[in-house]
Structures are given as structure tokens and as C-alpha cells.
Amino acid sequence: MPDTHSPALRSNQPADAHAAVYRYDEFDKTFIFERVEQFRAQVERRLKGEITEEEFKPIRLMNGLYLQLHAYMLRVAVPYGMLSSTQVRRLARIARVYDKGYGHFTTRQNIQFNWPKLEDVPTILRELAEVDMHAIQTSGNCIRNVTTDQFCGAAADELVDPRVYAEILRQWSTMHPEFTYLPRKFKIAITGSPNDRAAVQVHDIGLIAKKDEVTGRVGFTVYVGGGQGRTPYLAVKARDFVPVEEIIGYLEAILRVYNQLGRRDNIYKARIKITVNEMGADKFIGLIEEEYARLPRQKFHVDPAIVDAIQTHFAPPPWVDLPAVSDSFEAAKAADPAFARWTRTNLTEHKTRGYAIATISLKPIGGIPGDAESSQLETVADLADLYSFGEVRVTHEQNLVLAHVRKDDLYPLWKALDAAGLGTANAGLISDIIACPGLDYCALANTRAIPVAQRIAERFADLDRQHDLGELKIKISGCINACGHHHVGHIGILGVDKKGEEFFQILLGGDAGTNAALGEIVGPGFDYDGIIDAVETVVNTFVNLRQPGEIFIQTLARTGHAPFKEALYARA
């Protein structure tokens, strides 16, 4: 066994004893196990033909079970993207025993299994419940999994740990009697830093941590009405500052207004973004403020004792005092260029001296974005135990993170990852692509997305070329529902059906970060064979136009779209 600094592994504690996941109490456990057995009874009715698929549909959706093109798909909740190594091993077992040997991580920080048999699903849910996991509210018109910054609790720029408030929101929203049947699904994202790493402005509600410069109090800037899909909008700022202790009351007011006024006559106009923009942002925000003023404040006040209790689940692991510079880390970088390349893209500064945050790419060249084989999941779990306090995180960009790795351990970590096909040095680069399942799985899609992502990655397989290009985010959706986030890709690709043939439109200029922006379609689409050449034309145009130090999105902002359009369509 490799040398390890894990205090848990040197003691009798479980290796993931310090993993920052919420641990269920007896009430939670009883509720989840009872829910599994209730669903098992409904599955048995369906298997016996006592209820039709249509009658079964609302029941299965409330338990995270979809019916896709070829099979059922089970979406499992990963609250705010946090997993213990025990949970990761359980996911690996489910992938191996009940699916086809892999799971797919999503942009909502969840995991999906694409091939479960209906008769196995209750047993899968029971195995999940044994490790404090479930699939509740991963579907349906309710408040979905609250997502966060994947670097929470470790980032140097963090003002508040968003996991604490994500957990409070989870408890507030789970089976909320008023918000179980909203006009449409509802998504909330939180980032605990002024720098947005959770794409908050394309969520129904987005929260960005802020410190009041006068009082020193910490709270959130609240955004409302963002979203992608067929009618994309960036969220509008509802309030510049809401203290943390008032955040539940303010969100309750938003949800109440939306629940009362959101359209239920047209599924395509039912999201809160449509309500906000049809009504006008000022009027909608005014109604929120009126509702908030009517609420009994004390009832929704976030009790500091509750915050303290939840905070214990996210207590920092037992970091030790280390020198800022690791001689072994620096020597490994000097000796191994491939490792040095990985450190340039896949490491992020940690707030504690001597540690680093490591991003594990699930985007190997030619691979399926977001997929992980069961053996890879087990490798990640083992490495998390050895090097990162038994904790694994899921990012909304479909990668994994080990948040607390000693710099001394980074080289052996990378070598183990590389041996497992998880060491690609491409985080944030052109092959780190978000792609929806597309026509390979999804009943709503009208084009393929995964093969397009694979072919782009293969076209740009040269990692030296990728690193030379710098940060460049491509996002691909197989239909207008935008599950691949194409609206906020630096280069977005939207698949459309044109008289039975796949075509792909290119959008430029989207951004999911602090300077959030929606991309603009540059012109007519390209066929399946032409889209890869078109992407390369865009990239080559950037290379010809860029100034020293510029990344793609900066060059585009400086030059505008015209030279890219000219390059794409001049020959037409």
C-alpha cells in the first residue's frame, strides 16, 4: 500500500471519517428506507400489469426513474456534489451489478445509470439508502438538487461555506408541502465566493456570497429567473445582499410568488424565467418584496444553533502545518513533463499551506464526457482515502475533485490516476467538453452530442496544442432543451433536426462564470461531417487574431464575431 498521511488510515476510524458529507440521523434513515419499500410496492404493481406505464410515470419520476430511448434511467442525487469514498464504492458496485459497468455524472452534480432493469430499481435504491443516498427530487416539478462550487471549503477566496446553506436548503425544500408541485422544475445554485464557479446566473435562483463592507456581515447576492433551454435568460439581481440568517425566508418568498403566478398552461413557458420576463423584472421583484414583508420572519429565521449543528458535518479535515513549498512536488514537476503539464490545468490553489485541490478529468481523449467505469470509481475512492480524507466531489462540468491533497502526494496521485485513464491534463481546455446524452440515450434529443464531443476531442488530441490554446470551453446540446449548456459555452454547439438530417449550429461568446453571458448563433448550421472542421476554423481564427496572453473569450470580446463569421462562411 502506498505511503499515506491520512490520520484515519492510521487509526481505527473509517478512512472517510472526515469526508464532508451530511450524515443522516435515524429520522432520515427511517424515511428513506420506508420510501424505498413504498416504491417497491408500486414497481411490483407495474410489473404485474396492475397499472399502466402512463399511470406509473408520476410515481417513478418522483423517485428519479426516467424512461429513455432504450431503457429506464435512474438519476441518483449527490447533494451539492459531495460524496464519501464509501458512497463512491457503492456507486461502483451498482454500476457493475445492475448496469453496464459505468455511471454518468451530470451537470447537476448527480450520477445517472442508463441501463437498470425496472425490477432491480427498488433494490438499487435500498443499497443507496444503506449509504445515505437516494433519488428523491431528481425529477419532477420540484426543487432539484442544490448545486455548489466544487471547491467549497478549500478555496482560498471563499467567504462562506456554501455546503452549510445548501444543506439547509435541502432540508427546507425536501417534501416541502407547497413546493412539491411547482409549475415546473426548479434549480438553485450557490457559490460561497465572489467568483462564480457554480453558473449561478443560469439558474432559477442563484446565490453568490457577499460580505457587507460596512457591517462585516456575510450574506448572499440573490439572482432570480435565469435558465437555458429553448428560451435562455440570464438571471436578474433580486437583492444585492441578504444576510445568511434571512436566506430561507427570502427564498420562500420567491417560491411563493412563482408558485402562484407561474404558468401551468404551457410547459415551455412554465419556468420562472418566463414569468420574470413576461411580467418584467421590477414588478416581479416588487412582488417578492411584498411577500417577504408579509412572512413571519421568526418562522423562517435561520437559527444559529442549526447552522452550528450542520456546520459540524462540514468541519475542516485535520490538516497539518506544512511548508508552502514541497521539494518532492517541485522535483517531480522538473523531472516529468507530463506531470508538470497536468499541474498547470488540473490543480487549484488551496486555502491551507502545503495542500492543493486536484481536478480529475472525466474527459479522456475520445471518451464519453462524464462517464466513469466501476473500476475507475473504485480507484478514485481508494485514492480519496489515501490522499484526500476519503472525500470526492462532483463538478457541474462533469469532472471529479479531490479537494485536500498534500503537495507531497500529488505526483503519486497523478501516476495512479494516469494508470486508470483519469490523468488527462485538460481541465478547462478544449477537450474538457460538456455534452448531453443526445440521441444515444435521450428521448427528447434530435441529434447526437456524444460522438461530436468525441470527434472534437480527437481532432485536438495533441495536449501541447490544447495548452497553447488555453482556456476554451465547448458545450454541446443534442436539442433545444440545452442540457449540454451550449448557451454558455465559449463555443456552443446546438444540434437541430433539418428534414430528418442532423445539423449543428455554432454559438460564440457564452460564459457560465462571473462574467456570465449567453452565446450568439453565428450563422447557418453545419452537417455532422462538417461541424468538426467548423470548430477548427473558429479555433484557427482565434489563433490568428489573439494577442499575447489572451484566451479565446477575451479575443472574441475584443474583435467581435465578424472575423469568425467571415472565416466560417466566406467560401459559401
PDB file of C-alpha atoms in Angstrom, residues 138-344:
ATOM      1  CA  THR A 138     -34.027  14.318  -9.008  1.00  0.00           C
ATOM      2  CA  SER A 139     -37.024  14.646 -11.298  1.00  0.00           C
ATOM      3  CA  GLY A 140     -40.458  16.251 -11.292  1.00  0.00           C
ATOM      4  CA  ASN A 141     -41.643  19.825 -10.846  1.00  0.00           C
ATOM      5  CA  CYS A 142     -39.972  20.347  -7.507  1.00  0.00           C
ATOM      6  CA  ILE A 143     -36.797  21.908  -6.142  1.00  0.00           C
ATOM      7  CA  ARG A 144     -33.981  19.764  -7.530  1.00  0.00           C
ATOM      8  CA  ASN A 145     -30.533  19.043  -6.142  1.00  0.00           C
ATOM      9  CA  VAL A 146     -28.956  22.296  -4.918  1.00  0.00           C
ATOM     10  CA  THR A 147     -25.581  22.663  -6.604  1.00  0.00           C
ATOM     11  CA  THR A 148     -22.463  24.430  -5.364  1.00  0.00           C
ATOM     12  CA  ASP A 149     -18.911  25.395  -6.075  1.00  0.00           C
ATOM     13  CA  GLN A 150     -16.847  22.200  -6.291  1.00  0.00           C
ATOM     14  CA  PHE A 151     -14.002  23.876  -4.398  1.00  0.00           C
ATOM     15  CA  CYS A 152     -16.115  24.791  -1.344  1.00  0.00           C
ATOM     16  CA  GLY A 153     -14.365  24.538   1.986  1.00  0.00           C
ATOM     17  CA  ALA A 154     -10.983  24.530   0.272  1.00  0.00           C
ATOM     18  CA  ALA A 155     -10.876  27.594  -1.973  1.00  0.00           C
ATOM     19  CA  ALA A 156      -8.708  30.496  -0.930  1.00  0.00           C
ATOM     20  CA  ASP A 157     -11.312  33.100  -1.973  1.00  0.00           C
ATOM     21  CA  GLU A 158     -14.250  31.667  -0.058  1.00  0.00           C
ATOM     22  CA  LEU A 159     -16.378  33.924   2.189  1.00  0.00           C
ATOM     23  CA  VAL A 160     -18.808  31.318   3.451  1.00  0.00           C
ATOM     24  CA  ASP A 161     -19.039  27.536   3.109  1.00  0.00           C
ATOM     25  CA  PRO A 162     -21.955  27.065   0.685  1.00  0.00           C
ATOM     26  CA  ARG A 163     -22.459  23.439   1.729  1.00  0.00           C
ATOM     27  CA  VAL A 164     -23.941  24.552   5.032  1.00  0.00           C
ATOM     28  CA  TYR A 165     -26.619  26.619   3.315  1.00  0.00           C
ATOM     29  CA  ALA A 166     -27.100  24.074   0.538  1.00  0.00           C
ATOM     30  CA  GLU A 167     -27.872  21.512   3.231  1.00  0.00           C
ATOM     31  CA  ILE A 168     -30.248  23.931   4.980  1.00  0.00           C
ATOM     32  CA  LEU A 169     -31.965  24.485   1.629  1.00  0.00           C
ATOM     33  CA  ARG A 170     -32.101  20.718   1.056  1.00  0.00           C
ATOM     34  CA  GLN A 171     -33.834  20.183   4.379  1.00  0.00           C
ATOM     35  CA  TRP A 172     -36.171  23.138   3.785  1.00  0.00           C
ATOM     36  CA  SER A 173     -37.140  22.042   0.283  1.00  0.00           C
ATOM     37  CA  THR A 174     -37.356  18.257   0.685  1.00  0.00           C
ATOM     38  CA  MET A 175     -41.028  17.281   0.520  1.00  0.00           C
ATOM     39  CA  HIS A 176     -41.978  20.927   1.110  1.00  0.00           C
ATOM     40  CA  PRO A 177     -45.812  20.785   1.053  1.00  0.00           C
ATOM     41  CA  GLU A 178     -46.191  23.919  -1.076  1.00  0.00           C
ATOM     42  CA  PHE A 179     -43.318  23.316  -3.462  1.00  0.00           C
ATOM     43  CA  THR A 180     -43.741  19.653  -4.400  1.00  0.00           C
ATOM     44  CA  TYR A 181     -45.879  20.525  -7.442  1.00  0.00           C
ATOM     45  CA  LEU A 182     -44.436  23.740  -8.791  1.00  0.00           C
ATOM     46  CA  PRO A 183     -45.315  24.955 -12.305  1.00  0.00           C
ATOM     47  CA  ARG A 184     -42.023  23.446 -13.480  1.00  0.00           C
ATOM     48  CA  LYS A 185     -38.745  22.060 -12.168  1.00  0.00           C
ATOM     49  CA  PHE A 186     -36.707  24.474 -10.066  1.00  0.00           C
ATOM     50  CA  LYS A 187     -32.927  24.702  -9.771  1.00  0.00           C
ATOM     51  CA  ILE A 188     -30.831  26.560  -7.192  1.00  0.00           C
ATOM     52  CA  ALA A 189     -27.061  27.078  -7.216  1.00  0.00           C
ATOM     53  CA  ILE A 190     -24.807  28.609  -4.551  1.00  0.00           C
ATOM     54  CA  THR A 191     -21.230  29.768  -4.653  1.00  0.00           C
ATOM     55  CA  GLY A 192     -19.508  30.776  -1.442  1.00  0.00           C
ATOM     56  CA  SER A 193     -17.018  33.041  -3.130  1.00  0.00           C
ATOM     57  CA  PRO A 194     -17.399  36.283  -5.095  1.00  0.00           C
ATOM     58  CA  ASN A 195     -16.079  34.302  -8.058  1.00  0.00           C
ATOM     59  CA  ASP A 196     -18.859  32.276  -9.621  1.00  0.00           C
ATOM     60  CA  ARG A 197     -17.888  28.636 -10.068  1.00  0.00           C
ATOM     61  CA  ALA A 198     -21.452  27.297  -9.962  1.00  0.00           C
ATOM     62  CA  ALA A 199     -23.029  29.004 -13.009  1.00  0.00           C
ATOM     63  CA  VAL A 200     -25.479  30.770 -10.722  1.00  0.00           C
ATOM     64  CA  GLN A 201     -26.823  33.201 -13.314  1.00  0.00           C
ATOM     65  CA  VAL A 202     -28.333  30.442 -15.416  1.00  0.00           C
ATOM     66  CA  HIS A 203     -30.327  29.030 -12.520  1.00  0.00           C
ATOM     67  CA  ASP A 204     -33.876  29.713 -11.335  1.00  0.00           C
ATOM     68  CA  ILE A 205     -32.278  31.111  -8.185  1.00  0.00           C
ATOM     69  CA  GLY A 206     -28.572  31.824  -7.909  1.00  0.00           C
ATOM     70  CA  LEU A 207     -26.745  32.846  -4.742  1.00  0.00           C
ATOM     71  CA  ILE A 208     -23.303  34.443  -4.681  1.00  0.00           C
ATOM     72  CA  ALA A 209     -21.639  35.045  -1.329  1.00  0.00           C
ATOM     73  CA  LYS A 210     -21.001  38.647  -0.386  1.00  0.00           C
ATOM     74  CA  LYS A 211     -19.558  40.453   2.613  1.00  0.00           C
ATOM     75  CA  ASP A 212     -21.186  43.733   3.690  1.00  0.00           C
ATOM     76  CA  GLU A 213     -18.300  46.178   3.732  1.00  0.00           C
ATOM     77  CA  VAL A 214     -19.924  48.348   6.427  1.00  0.00           C
ATOM     78  CA  THR A 215     -21.172  45.782   8.930  1.00  0.00           C
ATOM     79  CA  GLY A 216     -18.878  42.895   8.062  1.00  0.00           C
ATOM     80  CA  ARG A 217     -21.900  40.584   7.890  1.00  0.00           C
ATOM     81  CA  VAL A 218     -21.844  37.757   5.371  1.00  0.00           C
ATOM     82  CA  GLY A 219     -24.773  37.007   3.115  1.00  0.00           C
ATOM     83  CA  PHE A 220     -25.708  36.391  -0.476  1.00  0.00           C
ATOM     84  CA  THR A 221     -26.487  38.380  -3.580  1.00  0.00           C
ATOM     85  CA  VAL A 222     -29.696  36.806  -4.866  1.00  0.00           C
ATOM     86  CA  TYR A 223     -30.350  36.293  -8.585  1.00  0.00           C
ATOM     87  CA  VAL A 224     -33.649  35.038  -9.945  1.00  0.00           C
ATOM     88  CA  GLY A 225     -35.074  33.973 -13.292  1.00  0.00           C
ATOM     89  CA  GLY A 226     -32.064  32.538 -15.076  1.00  0.00           C
ATOM     90  CA  GLY A 227     -32.104  29.417 -17.195  1.00  0.00           C
ATOM     91  CA  GLN A 228     -31.186  27.865 -20.514  1.00  0.00           C
ATOM     92  CA  GLY A 229     -33.435  25.624 -22.602  1.00  0.00           C
ATOM     93  CA  ARG A 230     -35.273  26.909 -25.668  1.00  0.00           C
ATOM     94  CA  THR A 231     -35.652  30.411 -24.175  1.00  0.00           C
ATOM     95  CA  PRO A 232     -32.411  31.314 -22.381  1.00  0.00           C
ATOM     96  CA  TYR A 233     -32.143  34.177 -19.919  1.00  0.00           C
ATOM     97  CA  LEU A 234     -29.510  35.349 -17.507  1.00  0.00           C
ATOM     98  CA  ALA A 235     -30.926  35.837 -14.029  1.00  0.00           C
ATOM     99  CA  VAL A 236     -31.684  39.332 -12.776  1.00  0.00           C
ATOM    100  CA  LYS A 237     -30.458  40.594  -9.439  1.00  0.00           C
ATOM    101  CA  ALA A 238     -33.335  40.497  -6.952  1.00  0.00           C
ATOM    102  CA  ARG A 239     -31.355  41.748  -3.959  1.00  0.00           C
ATOM    103  CA  ASP A 240     -27.760  42.811  -3.642  1.00  0.00           C
ATOM    104  CA  PHE A 241     -27.468  41.469  -0.109  1.00  0.00           C
ATOM    105  CA  VAL A 242     -29.495  39.092   2.030  1.00  0.00           C
ATOM    106  CA  PRO A 243     -27.893  38.108   5.357  1.00  0.00           C
ATOM    107  CA  VAL A 244     -27.339  34.373   5.734  1.00  0.00           C
ATOM    108  CA  GLU A 245     -29.848  34.151   8.580  1.00  0.00           C
ATOM    109  CA  GLU A 246     -32.595  35.546   6.328  1.00  0.00           C
ATOM    110  CA  ILE A 247     -31.910  33.500   3.222  1.00  0.00           C
ATOM    111  CA  ILE A 248     -34.603  30.850   3.761  1.00  0.00           C
ATOM    112  CA  GLY A 249     -37.296  33.500   4.275  1.00  0.00           C
ATOM    113  CA  TYR A 250     -36.282  35.335   1.116  1.00  0.00           C
ATOM    114  CA  LEU A 251     -36.246  32.167  -0.986  1.00  0.00           C
ATOM    115  CA  GLU A 252     -39.600  31.141   0.492  1.00  0.00           C
ATOM    116  CA  ALA A 253     -40.990  34.465  -0.749  1.00  0.00           C
ATOM    117  CA  ILE A 254     -39.583  33.891  -4.262  1.00  0.00           C
ATOM    118  CA  LEU A 255     -41.011  30.389  -4.461  1.00  0.00           C
ATOM    119  CA  ARG A 256     -44.416  31.513  -3.188  1.00  0.00           C
ATOM    120  CA  VAL A 257     -44.669  34.227  -5.852  1.00  0.00           C
ATOM    121  CA  TYR A 258     -43.568  31.828  -8.586  1.00  0.00           C
ATOM    122  CA  ASN A 259     -45.899  29.091  -7.387  1.00  0.00           C
ATOM    123  CA  GLN A 260     -48.840  31.500  -7.515  1.00  0.00           C
ATOM    124  CA  LEU A 261     -48.041  33.189 -10.839  1.00  0.00           C
ATOM    125  CA  GLY A 262     -46.016  30.692 -12.840  1.00  0.00           C
ATOM    126  CA  ARG A 263     -47.808  29.427 -15.935  1.00  0.00           C
ATOM    127  CA  ARG A 264     -49.228  25.929 -15.875  1.00  0.00           C
ATOM    128  CA  ASP A 265     -50.935  26.043 -19.270  1.00  0.00           C
ATOM    129  CA  ASN A 266     -47.799  25.606 -21.367  1.00  0.00           C
ATOM    130  CA  ILE A 267     -44.821  23.503 -20.281  1.00  0.00           C
ATOM    131  CA  TYR A 268     -42.488  25.599 -22.446  1.00  0.00           C
ATOM    132  CA  LYS A 269     -43.471  28.795 -20.667  1.00  0.00           C
ATOM    133  CA  ALA A 270     -43.697  27.453 -17.130  1.00  0.00           C
ATOM    134  CA  ARG A 271     -40.195  28.164 -15.808  1.00  0.00           C
ATOM    135  CA  ILE A 272     -39.694  31.151 -13.537  1.00  0.00           C
ATOM    136  CA  LYS A 273     -37.505  32.835 -16.165  1.00  0.00           C
ATOM    137  CA  ILE A 274     -40.581  33.208 -18.378  1.00  0.00           C
ATOM    138  CA  THR A 275     -42.669  34.588 -15.518  1.00  0.00           C
ATOM    139  CA  VAL A 276     -39.983  37.137 -14.657  1.00  0.00           C
ATOM    140  CA  ASN A 277     -39.536  38.282 -18.235  1.00  0.00           C
ATOM    141  CA  GLU A 278     -43.219  38.326 -19.209  1.00  0.00           C
ATOM    142  CA  MET A 279     -44.100  40.296 -16.103  1.00  0.00           C
ATOM    143  CA  GLY A 280     -40.989  42.442 -16.024  1.00  0.00           C
ATOM    144  CA  ALA A 281     -38.174  42.077 -13.536  1.00  0.00           C
ATOM    145  CA  ASP A 282     -39.058  45.162 -11.486  1.00  0.00           C
ATOM    146  CA  LYS A 283     -42.663  44.085 -10.981  1.00  0.00           C
ATOM    147  CA  PHE A 284     -41.674  40.507 -10.133  1.00  0.00           C
ATOM    148  CA  ILE A 285     -39.067  41.665  -7.621  1.00  0.00           C
ATOM    149  CA  GLY A 286     -41.645  44.026  -6.135  1.00  0.00           C
ATOM    150  CA  LEU A 287     -43.982  41.096  -5.540  1.00  0.00           C
ATOM    151  CA  ILE A 288     -41.162  39.162  -3.894  1.00  0.00           C
ATOM    152  CA  GLU A 289     -40.525  42.049  -1.533  1.00  0.00           C
ATOM    153  CA  GLU A 290     -44.229  42.323  -0.696  1.00  0.00           C
ATOM    154  CA  GLU A 291     -44.432  38.605   0.041  1.00  0.00           C
ATOM    155  CA  TYR A 292     -41.238  38.735   2.071  1.00  0.00           C
ATOM    156  CA  ALA A 293     -42.616  41.623   4.119  1.00  0.00           C
ATOM    157  CA  ARG A 294     -45.714  39.554   4.921  1.00  0.00           C
ATOM    158  CA  LEU A 295     -43.817  36.459   6.040  1.00  0.00           C
ATOM    159  CA  PRO A 296     -43.443  35.808   9.766  1.00  0.00           C
ATOM    160  CA  ARG A 297     -39.700  36.470   9.913  1.00  0.00           C
ATOM    161  CA  GLN A 298     -39.032  34.479  13.037  1.00  0.00           C
ATOM    162  CA  LYS A 299     -40.524  31.331  11.499  1.00  0.00           C
ATOM    163  CA  PHE A 300     -38.010  31.430   8.645  1.00  0.00           C
ATOM    164  CA  HIS A 301     -35.062  32.825  10.585  1.00  0.00           C
ATOM    165  CA  VAL A 302     -32.058  30.525  10.235  1.00  0.00           C
ATOM    166  CA  ASP A 303     -31.268  29.638  13.829  1.00  0.00           C
ATOM    167  CA  PRO A 304     -27.510  29.943  14.535  1.00  0.00           C
ATOM    168  CA  ALA A 305     -27.741  26.738  16.566  1.00  0.00           C
ATOM    169  CA  ILE A 306     -28.951  24.903  13.456  1.00  0.00           C
ATOM    170  CA  VAL A 307     -26.158  26.422  11.403  1.00  0.00           C
ATOM    171  CA  ASP A 308     -23.636  25.307  14.010  1.00  0.00           C
ATOM    172  CA  ALA A 309     -25.067  21.787  14.053  1.00  0.00           C
ATOM    173  CA  ILE A 310     -24.941  21.465  10.282  1.00  0.00           C
ATOM    174  CA  GLN A 311     -21.505  23.049  10.186  1.00  0.00           C
ATOM    175  CA  THR A 312     -20.166  20.089  12.159  1.00  0.00           C
ATOM    176  CA  HIS A 313     -20.837  17.873   9.127  1.00  0.00           C
ATOM    177  CA  PHE A 314     -18.558  20.104   7.075  1.00  0.00           C
ATOM    178  CA  ALA A 315     -15.824  20.706   9.613  1.00  0.00           C
ATOM    179  CA  PRO A 316     -12.403  21.066   8.019  1.00  0.00           C
ATOM    180  CA  PRO A 317     -10.426  17.820   7.956  1.00  0.00           C
ATOM    181  CA  PRO A 318      -7.367  17.597  10.214  1.00  0.00           C
ATOM    182  CA  TRP A 319      -4.929  19.439   8.004  1.00  0.00           C
ATOM    183  CA  VAL A 320      -1.407  19.664   9.361  1.00  0.00           C
ATOM    184  CA  ASP A 321       1.065  22.512   9.252  1.00  0.00           C
ATOM    185  CA  LEU A 322       3.155  22.127   6.108  1.00  0.00           C
ATOM    186  CA  PRO A 323       5.705  24.243   4.296  1.00  0.00           C
ATOM    187  CA  ALA A 324       4.297  26.205   1.383  1.00  0.00           C
ATOM    188  CA  VAL A 325       6.821  24.658  -0.988  1.00  0.00           C
ATOM    189  CA  SER A 326       7.091  20.896  -1.403  1.00  0.00           C
ATOM    190  CA  ASP A 327      10.527  19.831  -2.578  1.00  0.00           C
ATOM    191  CA  SER A 328       9.245  16.474  -3.829  1.00  0.00           C
ATOM    192  CA  PHE A 329       6.452  18.168  -5.790  1.00  0.00           C
ATOM    193  CA  GLU A 330       8.850  20.622  -7.413  1.00  0.00           C
ATOM    194  CA  ALA A 331      11.328  17.845  -8.222  1.00  0.00           C
ATOM    195  CA  ALA A 332       8.611  15.709  -9.824  1.00  0.00           C
ATOM    196  CA  LYS A 333       7.480  18.617 -11.992  1.00  0.00           C
ATOM    197  CA  ALA A 334      11.029  19.192 -13.136  1.00  0.00           C
ATOM    198  CA  ALA A 335      11.613  15.528 -13.921  1.00  0.00           C
ATOM    199  CA  ASP A 336       8.315  14.601 -15.573  1.00  0.00           C
ATOM    200  CA  PRO A 337       6.920  16.990 -18.228  1.00  0.00           C
ATOM    201  CA  ALA A 338       3.592  15.132 -18.413  1.00  0.00           C
ATOM    202  CA  PHE A 339       3.053  15.634 -14.694  1.00  0.00           C
ATOM    203  CA  ALA A 340       4.104  19.272 -14.952  1.00  0.00           C
ATOM    204  CA  ARG A 341       1.531  19.755 -17.706  1.00  0.00           C
ATOM    205  CA  TRP A 342      -1.204  18.226 -15.504  1.00  0.00           C
ATOM    206  CA  THR A 343      -0.326  20.557 -12.640  1.00  0.00           C
ATOM    207  CA  ARG A 344      -0.862  23.587 -14.892  1.00  0.00           C
TER     208      ARG A 344
END
